PDB file of C-alpha atoms and ligand atoms in Angstrom:
ATOM      1  CA  MET A   1      31.867 150.667 -15.410  1.00 89.00           C
ATOM      2  CA  PHE A   2      30.312 151.254 -11.995  1.00 97.00           C
ATOM      3  CA  GLU A   3      30.487 154.974 -11.127  1.00 98.00           C
ATOM      4  CA  LEU A   4      31.241 155.315  -7.454  1.00 98.00           C
ATOM      5  CA  GLU A   5      30.455 159.036  -7.335  1.00 98.00           C
ATOM      6  CA  ASN A   6      27.045 158.544  -8.853  1.00 98.00           C
ATOM      7  CA  PHE A   7      26.289 155.734  -6.367  1.00 98.00           C
ATOM      8  CA  ASP A   8      27.503 157.853  -3.452  1.00 98.00           C
ATOM      9  CA  LEU A   9      25.214 160.738  -4.419  1.00 98.00           C
ATOM     10  CA  LYS A  10      22.187 158.456  -4.218  1.00 98.00           C
ATOM     11  CA  LEU A  11      23.101 156.680  -0.991  1.00 98.00           C
ATOM     12  CA  ASN A  12      21.032 158.074   1.890  1.00 98.00           C
ATOM     13  CA  THR A  13      22.071 155.755   4.699  1.00 98.00           C
ATOM     14  CA  ASN A  14      23.764 156.446   8.025  1.00 98.00           C
ATOM     15  CA  VAL A  15      25.631 153.157   8.387  1.00 98.00           C
ATOM     16  CA  ILE A  16      24.986 150.704   5.559  1.00 98.00           C
ATOM     17  CA  GLY A  17      27.471 151.159   2.715  1.00 98.00           C
ATOM     18  CA  ARG A  18      29.254 154.100   4.327  1.00 98.00           C
ATOM     19  CA  ASN A  19      32.378 151.964   4.227  1.00 98.00           C
ATOM     20  CA  PHE A  20      32.311 150.721   0.633  1.00 98.00           C
ATOM     21  CA  ILE A  21      34.861 148.338  -0.865  1.00 98.00           C
ATOM     22  CA  TYR A  22      34.857 148.084  -4.647  1.00 98.00           C
ATOM     23  CA  ALA A  23      36.559 145.113  -6.314  1.00 98.00           C
ATOM     24  CA  GLU A  24      36.959 144.379 -10.015  1.00 98.00           C
ATOM     25  CA  GLU A  25      37.394 140.696  -9.175  1.00 98.00           C
ATOM     26  CA  ILE A  26      37.123 138.731  -5.971  1.00 98.00           C
ATOM     27  CA  ASP A  27      36.495 135.100  -4.968  1.00 98.00           C
ATOM     28  CA  SER A  28      33.219 135.887  -3.271  1.00 98.00           C
ATOM     29  CA  THR A  29      32.075 139.048  -1.512  1.00 98.00           C
ATOM     30  CA  ASN A  30      30.580 136.879   1.275  1.00 98.00           C
ATOM     31  CA  THR A  31      33.845 134.980   1.763  1.00 98.00           C
ATOM     32  CA  TYR A  32      35.725 138.282   1.974  1.00 98.00           C
ATOM     33  CA  LEU A  33      33.556 139.634   4.778  1.00 98.00           C
ATOM     34  CA  LEU A  34      33.522 136.350   6.693  1.00 97.00           C
ATOM     35  CA  ASP A  35      37.310 136.058   6.572  1.00 96.00           C
ATOM     36  CA  LYS A  36      38.583 137.014  10.022  1.00 90.00           C
ATOM     37  CA  THR A  37      41.928 138.111   8.603  1.00 93.00           C
ATOM     38  CA  ASN A  38      40.043 141.064   7.111  1.00 93.00           C
ATOM     39  CA  LYS A  39      39.906 142.849  10.438  1.00 88.00           C
ATOM     40  CA  ASN A  40      38.465 146.118  11.682  1.00 92.00           C
ATOM     41  CA  LEU A  41      35.738 146.364   9.100  1.00 97.00           C
ATOM     42  CA  ALA A  42      33.070 148.804  10.219  1.00 97.00           C
ATOM     43  CA  ASP A  43      29.507 147.691  10.864  1.00 97.00           C
ATOM     44  CA  GLY A  44      27.567 148.166   7.629  1.00 98.00           C
ATOM     45  CA  THR A  45      30.602 147.678   5.356  1.00 98.00           C
ATOM     46  CA  VAL A  46      29.546 146.762   1.824  1.00 98.00           C
ATOM     47  CA  VAL A  47      31.812 144.828  -0.534  1.00 98.00           C
ATOM     48  CA  PHE A  48      30.859 145.054  -4.180  1.00 98.00           C
ATOM     49  CA  ALA A  49      32.432 143.016  -6.989  1.00 98.00           C
ATOM     50  CA  GLU A  50      32.148 143.308 -10.754  1.00 98.00           C
ATOM     51  CA  LYS A  51      33.050 139.638 -10.977  1.00 98.00           C
ATOM     52  CA  GLN A  52      33.184 136.808  -8.466  1.00 98.00           C
ATOM     53  CA  ASN A  53      35.376 133.846  -9.302  1.00 98.00           C
ATOM     54  CA  LYS A  54      33.745 131.675  -6.666  1.00 98.00           C
ATOM     55  CA  GLY A  55      30.333 133.244  -6.229  1.00 98.00           C
ATOM     56  CA  ARG A  56      28.316 131.052  -3.912  1.00 97.00           C
ATOM     57  CA  GLY A  57      24.611 130.338  -3.667  1.00 95.00           C
ATOM     58  CA  ARG A  58      22.508 128.524  -1.101  1.00 93.00           C
ATOM     59  CA  LYS A  59      23.074 124.798  -0.634  1.00 89.00           C
ATOM     60  CA  ASP A  60      26.603 124.908  -2.091  1.00 88.00           C
ATOM     61  CA  ARG A  61      25.320 126.020  -5.467  1.00 92.00           C
ATOM     62  CA  VAL A  62      27.424 128.257  -7.687  1.00 94.00           C
ATOM     63  CA  TRP A  63      26.263 131.831  -8.374  1.00 96.00           C
ATOM     64  CA  TYR A  64      27.229 132.884 -11.912  1.00 94.00           C
ATOM     65  CA  SER A  65      27.120 136.487 -12.996  1.00 96.00           C
ATOM     66  CA  VAL A  66      28.640 138.073 -16.088  1.00 97.00           C
ATOM     67  CA  LYS A  67      31.259 140.755 -15.325  1.00 98.00           C
ATOM     68  CA  ASP A  68      30.174 144.418 -15.189  1.00 98.00           C
ATOM     69  CA  GLN A  69      26.483 143.717 -15.788  1.00 98.00           C
ATOM     70  CA  ASN A  70      24.924 142.884 -12.459  1.00 98.00           C
ATOM     71  CA  LEU A  71      25.039 143.627  -8.760  1.00 98.00           C
ATOM     72  CA  ASN A  72      26.995 141.235  -6.536  1.00 98.00           C
ATOM     73  CA  PHE A  73      27.541 142.580  -3.063  1.00 98.00           C
ATOM     74  CA  SER A  74      27.575 141.679   0.617  1.00 98.00           C
ATOM     75  CA  ILE A  75      26.686 143.681   3.708  1.00 98.00           C
ATOM     76  CA  LEU A  76      28.470 143.142   7.017  1.00 98.00           C
ATOM     77  CA  LEU A  77      26.562 143.493  10.287  1.00 97.00           C
ATOM     78  CA  THR A  78      28.455 143.405  13.557  1.00 95.00           C
ATOM     79  CA  ASN A  79      26.355 145.671  15.775  1.00 93.00           C
ATOM     80  CA  ARG A  80      24.884 143.613  18.624  1.00 90.00           C
ATOM     81  CA  LYS A  81      21.634 145.481  18.173  1.00 88.00           C
ATOM     82  CA  TYR A  82      20.992 143.413  15.022  1.00 86.00           C
ATOM     83  CA  LEU A  83      22.584 140.126  16.011  1.00 88.00           C
ATOM     84  CA  GLY A  84      20.045 139.088  18.617  1.00 78.00           C
ATOM     85  CA  LYS A  85      17.316 136.524  18.155  1.00 65.00           C
ATOM     86  CA  ASN A  86      15.789 137.850  14.957  1.00 80.00           C
ATOM     87  CA  ILE A  87      18.567 137.014  12.525  1.00 88.00           C
ATOM     88  CA  ASN A  88      16.166 135.238  10.258  1.00 90.00           C
ATOM     89  CA  LEU A  89      14.174 138.430   9.874  1.00 94.00           C
ATOM     90  CA  ILE A  90      17.326 139.993   8.382  1.00 95.00           C
ATOM     91  CA  ASN A  91      17.098 137.293   5.756  1.00 94.00           C
ATOM     92  CA  LEU A  92      13.527 138.308   4.928  1.00 96.00           C
ATOM     93  CA  ALA A  93      14.376 142.021   5.129  1.00 96.00           C
ATOM     94  CA  SER A  94      17.147 141.537   2.551  1.00 97.00           C
ATOM     95  CA  SER A  95      14.822 140.031  -0.041  1.00 98.00           C
ATOM     96  CA  LEU A  96      12.143 142.597   0.799  1.00 98.00           C
ATOM     97  CA  ALA A  97      14.620 145.452   0.246  1.00 98.00           C
ATOM     98  CA  VAL A  98      15.453 144.081  -3.207  1.00 98.00           C
ATOM     99  CA  ALA A  99      11.784 143.558  -4.107  1.00 98.00           C
ATOM    100  CA  GLN A 100      10.748 147.050  -2.961  1.00 98.00           C
ATOM    101  CA  SER A 101      13.622 148.646  -4.869  1.00 98.00           C
ATOM    102  CA  ILE A 102      12.761 146.883  -8.131  1.00 98.00           C
ATOM    103  CA  GLU A 103       9.098 147.865  -7.734  1.00 98.00           C
ATOM    104  CA  ASN A 104       9.843 151.495  -6.846  1.00 97.00           C
ATOM    105  CA  LEU A 105      12.368 152.147  -9.562  1.00 98.00           C
ATOM    106  CA  PHE A 106      11.034 150.075 -12.459  1.00 98.00           C
ATOM    107  CA  GLN A 107       7.338 149.492 -11.665  1.00 97.00           C
ATOM    108  CA  LEU A 108       7.793 145.744 -12.050  1.00 98.00           C
ATOM    109  CA  ASN A 109       5.791 143.360  -9.882  1.00 98.00           C
ATOM    110  CA  THR A 110       7.939 141.054  -7.812  1.00 98.00           C
ATOM    111  CA  ASN A 111       7.133 138.118  -5.648  1.00 96.00           C
ATOM    112  CA  LEU A 112       9.088 136.394  -2.932  1.00 97.00           C
ATOM    113  CA  LYS A 113       9.853 132.736  -2.536  1.00 96.00           C
ATOM    114  CA  TRP A 114      10.735 131.506   0.923  1.00 95.00           C
ATOM    115  CA  PRO A 115      13.290 131.959   2.308  1.00 91.00           C
ATOM    116  CA  ASN A 116      14.686 134.741   0.161  1.00 91.00           C
ATOM    117  CA  ASP A 117      14.464 134.484  -3.616  1.00 96.00           C
ATOM    118  CA  VAL A 118      13.082 137.447  -5.543  1.00 98.00           C
ATOM    119  CA  LEU A 119      11.092 136.529  -8.637  1.00 98.00           C
ATOM    120  CA  ILE A 120       9.534 138.400 -11.531  1.00 98.00           C
ATOM    121  CA  LYS A 121       6.816 136.448 -13.379  1.00 97.00           C
ATOM    122  CA  GLY A 122       8.055 133.233 -11.747  1.00 96.00           C
ATOM    123  CA  LYS A 123      11.665 133.738 -12.805  1.00 98.00           C
ATOM    124  CA  LYS A 124      14.509 134.430 -10.419  1.00 98.00           C
ATOM    125  CA  VAL A 125      15.978 137.925 -10.543  1.00 98.00           C
ATOM    126  CA  SER A 126      17.818 137.881  -7.225  1.00 98.00           C
ATOM    127  CA  GLY A 127      19.201 135.412  -4.708  1.00 97.00           C
ATOM    128  CA  ILE A 128      20.459 135.972  -1.194  1.00 97.00           C
ATOM    129  CA  LEU A 129      22.939 134.053   0.929  1.00 97.00           C
ATOM    130  CA  LEU A 130      22.969 134.869   4.636  1.00 96.00           C
ATOM    131  CA  GLU A 131      25.995 133.579   6.524  1.00 96.00           C
ATOM    132  CA  ALA A 132      27.563 134.168   9.915  1.00 95.00           C
ATOM    133  CA  THR A 133      30.659 133.527  11.968  1.00 95.00           C
ATOM    134  CA  SER A 134      30.334 132.987  15.673  1.00 91.00           C
ATOM    135  CA  GLN A 135      32.389 132.831  18.817  1.00 87.00           C
ATOM    136  CA  GLY A 136      30.823 130.197  21.039  1.00 86.00           C
ATOM    137  CA  SER A 137      27.097 130.791  20.800  1.00 83.00           C
ATOM    138  CA  LYS A 138      27.523 134.461  19.971  1.00 89.00           C
ATOM    139  CA  VAL A 139      27.199 135.602  16.354  1.00 92.00           C
ATOM    140  CA  GLU A 140      30.151 137.878  15.587  1.00 93.00           C
ATOM    141  CA  ARG A 141      29.721 138.745  11.941  1.00 96.00           C
ATOM    142  CA  LEU A 142      26.540 138.417   9.967  1.00 97.00           C
ATOM    143  CA  VAL A 143      26.873 138.748   6.213  1.00 98.00           C
ATOM    144  CA  THR A 144      23.983 139.125   3.819  1.00 98.00           C
ATOM    145  CA  GLY A 145      25.161 138.487   0.278  1.00 98.00           C
ATOM    146  CA  ILE A 146      22.910 139.686  -2.510  1.00 98.00           C
ATOM    147  CA  GLY A 147      23.106 138.886  -6.202  1.00 98.00           C
ATOM    148  CA  ILE A 148      20.786 140.744  -8.573  1.00 98.00           C
ATOM    149  CA  ASN A 149      20.594 140.024 -12.296  1.00 98.00           C
ATOM    150  CA  VAL A 150      20.475 143.525 -13.709  1.00 98.00           C
ATOM    151  CA  ASN A 151      21.654 143.986 -17.310  1.00 98.00           C
ATOM    152  CA  GLN A 152      22.590 140.403 -18.183  1.00 98.00           C
ATOM    153  CA  THR A 153      20.403 139.032 -20.968  1.00 98.00           C
ATOM    154  CA  MET A 154      21.861 135.574 -21.643  1.00 97.00           C
ATOM    155  CA  PHE A 155      21.985 132.833 -19.027  1.00 96.00           C
ATOM    156  CA  GLN A 156      23.737 129.530 -19.541  1.00 91.00           C
ATOM    157  CA  GLY A 157      23.689 126.495 -17.318  1.00 86.00           C
ATOM    158  CA  ASN A 158      21.220 124.534 -15.247  1.00 86.00           C
ATOM    159  CA  PHE A 159      19.055 126.445 -12.854  1.00 91.00           C
ATOM    160  CA  ASN A 160      16.581 125.150 -10.286  1.00 87.00           C
ATOM    161  CA  ILE A 161      14.438 128.226 -11.057  1.00 93.00           C
ATOM    162  CA  PRO A 162      14.698 129.848 -14.518  1.00 96.00           C
ATOM    163  CA  PRO A 163      16.617 133.128 -14.301  1.00 98.00           C
ATOM    164  CA  THR A 164      15.704 136.573 -15.579  1.00 98.00           C
ATOM    165  CA  SER A 165      17.099 140.080 -15.240  1.00 98.00           C
ATOM    166  CA  ILE A 166      15.625 143.513 -14.759  1.00 98.00           C
ATOM    167  CA  LYS A 167      16.692 144.464 -18.284  1.00 98.00           C
ATOM    168  CA  LEU A 168      14.920 141.442 -19.752  1.00 98.00           C
ATOM    169  CA  GLU A 169      11.732 142.317 -17.872  1.00 98.00           C
ATOM    170  CA  SER A 170      11.758 146.069 -18.480  1.00 98.00           C
ATOM    171  CA  ASN A 171      13.494 146.328 -21.859  1.00 97.00           C
ATOM    172  CA  GLU A 172      15.617 149.079 -20.374  1.00 96.00           C
ATOM    173  CA  ASN A 173      19.286 149.423 -19.649  1.00 97.00           C
ATOM    174  CA  ILE A 174      19.461 149.756 -15.913  1.00 98.00           C
ATOM    175  CA  GLU A 175      21.598 152.212 -13.961  1.00 98.00           C
ATOM    176  CA  ARG A 176      23.233 149.891 -11.437  1.00 98.00           C
ATOM    177  CA  GLU A 177      24.438 152.724  -9.172  1.00 98.00           C
ATOM    178  CA  ARG A 178      20.879 153.926  -8.579  1.00 98.00           C
ATOM    179  CA  LEU A 179      19.585 150.425  -7.910  1.00 98.00           C
ATOM    180  CA  LEU A 180      22.355 149.552  -5.450  1.00 98.00           C
ATOM    181  CA  ALA A 181      21.822 152.803  -3.520  1.00 98.00           C
ATOM    182  CA  GLU A 182      18.068 152.158  -3.419  1.00 98.00           C
ATOM    183  CA  VAL A 183      18.544 148.598  -2.098  1.00 98.00           C
ATOM    184  CA  LEU A 184      20.911 149.783   0.634  1.00 98.00           C
ATOM    185  CA  ASN A 185      18.616 152.707   1.563  1.00 98.00           C
ATOM    186  CA  ASN A 186      15.647 150.338   1.861  1.00 98.00           C
ATOM    187  CA  PHE A 187      17.686 147.716   3.703  1.00 98.00           C
ATOM    188  CA  GLU A 188      18.784 150.186   6.372  1.00 98.00           C
ATOM    189  CA  GLU A 189      15.199 151.298   6.896  1.00 98.00           C
ATOM    190  CA  LEU A 190      13.995 147.698   7.206  1.00 97.00           C
ATOM    191  CA  LEU A 191      16.810 146.833   9.589  1.00 96.00           C
ATOM    192  CA  GLU A 192      15.577 149.521  11.971  1.00 94.00           C
ATOM    193  CA  LYS A 193      12.029 148.215  11.593  1.00 95.00           C
ATOM    194  CA  ILE A 194      13.146 144.765  12.781  1.00 93.00           C
ATOM    195  CA  SER A 195      13.527 146.253  16.262  1.00 90.00           C
ATOM    196  CA  THR A 196      10.564 148.617  16.177  1.00 93.00           C
ATOM    197  CA  GLU A 197       7.923 146.955  13.966  1.00 94.00           C
ATOM    198  CA  PRO A 198       8.904 143.367  13.093  1.00 93.00           C
ATOM    199  CA  GLU A 199       5.291 142.522  12.298  1.00 95.00           C
ATOM    200  CA  ALA A 200       5.321 145.138   9.496  1.00 96.00           C
ATOM    201  CA  ILE A 201       8.272 143.362   7.855  1.00 96.00           C
ATOM    202  CA  LEU A 202       6.465 140.037   8.046  1.00 96.00           C
ATOM    203  CA  LYS A 203       3.289 141.572   6.655  1.00 97.00           C
ATOM    204  CA  ASP A 204       5.090 143.192   3.702  1.00 97.00           C
ATOM    205  CA  TRP A 205       7.044 140.029   3.030  1.00 97.00           C
ATOM    206  CA  LYS A 206       3.948 137.820   3.158  1.00 97.00           C
ATOM    207  CA  SER A 207       2.006 140.138   0.864  1.00 96.00           C
ATOM    208  CA  ARG A 208       4.548 139.299  -1.857  1.00 97.00           C
ATOM    209  CA  CYS A 209       4.609 135.543  -1.226  1.00 96.00           C
ATOM    210  CA  ARG A 210       2.191 133.733  -3.498  1.00 92.00           C
ATOM    211  CA  MET A 211       2.836 130.299  -2.022  1.00 93.00           C
ATOM    212  CA  ILE A 212       1.031 130.756   1.281  1.00 96.00           C
ATOM    213  CA  GLY A 213      -1.984 128.427   1.337  1.00 95.00           C
ATOM    214  CA  GLU A 214      -0.590 126.300  -1.516  1.00 95.00           C
ATOM    215  CA  LYS A 215       0.345 122.604  -1.484  1.00 96.00           C
ATOM    216  CA  ILE A 216       4.124 122.577  -1.422  1.00 96.00           C
ATOM    217  CA  GLU A 217       7.113 120.352  -1.087  1.00 94.00           C
ATOM    218  CA  VAL A 218      10.132 121.420   0.914  1.00 95.00           C
ATOM    219  CA  SER A 219      13.418 119.670   0.353  1.00 92.00           C
ATOM    220  CA  ASP A 220      16.540 119.879   2.394  1.00 86.00           C
ATOM    221  CA  ASP A 221      19.432 117.616   1.376  1.00 79.00           C
ATOM    222  CA  ASN A 222      17.858 114.163   1.137  1.00 83.00           C
ATOM    223  CA  VAL A 223      14.612 114.853   2.923  1.00 91.00           C
ATOM    224  CA  THR A 224      11.477 116.061   1.161  1.00 94.00           C
ATOM    225  CA  LYS A 225       8.396 117.045   3.126  1.00 95.00           C
ATOM    226  CA  TYR A 226       4.923 117.664   1.738  1.00 96.00           C
ATOM    227  CA  GLY A 227       2.069 119.754   3.071  1.00 97.00           C
ATOM    228  CA  ILE A 228       0.347 123.116   2.925  1.00 97.00           C
ATOM    229  CA  PHE A 229       2.376 126.307   3.278  1.00 97.00           C
ATOM    230  CA  ASP A 230       0.395 127.500   6.283  1.00 97.00           C
ATOM    231  CA  ASP A 231       2.240 130.672   7.244  1.00 96.00           C
ATOM    232  CA  ILE A 232       5.500 132.292   8.281  1.00 95.00           C
ATOM    233  CA  ASP A 233       5.970 132.541  12.041  1.00 94.00           C
ATOM    234  CA  GLU A 234       7.125 135.616  13.957  1.00 93.00           C
ATOM    235  CA  ASN A 235      10.772 134.658  13.366  1.00 91.00           C
ATOM    236  CA  GLY A 236      10.337 134.140   9.645  1.00 92.00           C
ATOM    237  CA  PHE A 237      10.301 130.327   9.674  1.00 93.00           C
ATOM    238  CA  LEU A 238       7.965 128.414   7.396  1.00 96.00           C
ATOM    239  CA  LEU A 239       5.032 126.622   9.004  1.00 97.00           C
ATOM    240  CA  LEU A 240       4.122 123.472   7.110  1.00 97.00           C
ATOM    241  CA  LYS A 241       0.721 121.910   7.758  1.00 97.00           C
ATOM    242  CA  SER A 242       0.586 118.148   7.291  1.00 93.00           C
ATOM    243  CA  ARG A 243      -2.455 116.048   6.332  1.00 87.00           C
ATOM    244  CA  ASP A 244      -3.317 115.448   9.974  1.00 91.00           C
ATOM    245  CA  ASN A 245      -3.256 119.223  10.548  1.00 92.00           C
ATOM    246  CA  LYS A 246      -0.013 119.125  12.517  1.00 95.00           C
ATOM    247  CA  ILE A 247       2.189 122.169  12.071  1.00 97.00           C
ATOM    248  CA  GLU A 248       5.912 121.688  11.573  1.00 96.00           C
ATOM    249  CA  LYS A 249       8.395 124.541  11.691  1.00 95.00           C
ATOM    250  CA  ILE A 250      10.837 124.498   8.778  1.00 94.00           C
ATOM    251  CA  HIS A 251      14.157 126.317   9.193  1.00 90.00           C
ATOM    252  CA  PHE A 252      15.843 125.594   5.846  1.00 87.00           C
ATOM    253  CA  GLY A 253      14.970 124.165   2.469  1.00 90.00           C
ATOM    254  CA  ASP A 254      13.899 124.714  -1.096  1.00 91.00           C
ATOM    255  CA  VAL A 255      10.188 125.180  -1.565  1.00 94.00           C
ATOM    256  CA  SER A 256       8.220 124.357  -4.677  1.00 90.00           C
ATOM    257  CA  VAL A 257       4.505 124.224  -5.403  1.00 89.00           C
ATOM    258  CA  GLN A 258       3.278 120.636  -5.871  1.00 78.00           C
TER     259      GLN A 258
HETATM  260  C1  BTN B 330      21.071 131.800  -4.011  1.00 68.79           C
HETATM  261  O1  BTN B 330      20.118 132.174  -4.672  1.00 68.79           O
HETATM  262  O2  BTN B 330      21.343 130.582  -3.906  1.00 68.79           O
HETATM  263  C2  BTN B 330      21.907 132.809  -3.313  1.00 68.79           C
HETATM  264  C3  BTN B 330      22.809 133.561  -4.252  1.00 68.79           C
HETATM  265  C4  BTN B 330      23.639 134.604  -3.542  1.00 68.79           C
HETATM  266  C5  BTN B 330      24.638 135.269  -4.454  1.00 68.79           C
HETATM  267  C6  BTN B 330      25.324 136.423  -3.798  1.00 68.79           C
HETATM  268  S1  BTN B 330      26.278 137.386  -4.942  1.00 68.79           S
HETATM  269  C7  BTN B 330      27.034 138.243  -3.637  1.00 68.79           C
HETATM  270  C8  BTN B 330      27.299 137.248  -2.531  1.00 68.79           C
HETATM  271  N1  BTN B 330      28.558 136.580  -2.694  1.00 68.79           N
HETATM  272  C9  BTN B 330      28.416 135.271  -2.909  1.00 68.79           C
HETATM  273  O3  BTN B 330      29.356 134.459  -3.100  1.00 68.79           O
HETATM  274  N2  BTN B 330      27.124 134.954  -2.924  1.00 68.79           N
HETATM  275  C10 BTN B 330      26.273 136.103  -2.657  1.00 68.79           C
END
């Protein structure tokens, strides 16, 4: 059982998670926050669910998570301050917040896979789904949905990257309340840094990405592109270098080392 009081004691934020919605079961925490019939939700609202019946991953994949064992939550951002041109940096900041929290609390090394998977020893411990609703060209609600495998030890199904959990990697039962508070504390700090020091976010993110400089393939729907993972640009997009040294900017896709 998730102890709200314990979580609240460890939360140090001003905005993120100050409005906290706890659900035993929900379709998807992302869907809930994107649904315009759920009105008047404060900026920084966090929806947390013990179980999602329609948990969603990137590229229409399903996100499975056993009830009461993991962290499945979404953060709503509506403040115009964050919804400007650097939305993609929020994507990177989300995965960075998860990676930093796992490192700080459990001394486990993490690495990041573009755009936002968090891995431990090459296995996926967390996935992130960033979604938005807009009015015309203006983003109204930005939702970053984060799934972290925490105490689950058995995974069934087909996965594009083999899964793991913090418990499997640390041999410890993990206090979910402490981890969630740590992720939200780090996320709020990084969100501020996007305006003040975006290059620091990129630097920290890149220092955990082992694929830079490697031969990769990037696939999006039916198209697969090959080249060298040259860098991440100032907006967090992947720069793919082709054989003739041309650089192509990649906005979406699944990356794997060739
Ligand atoms: C991925 O790796 O493909 C992204 C997985 C994102 C899962 C999280 S769990 C909380 C939030 N609600 C959802 O339906 N999905 C995200």
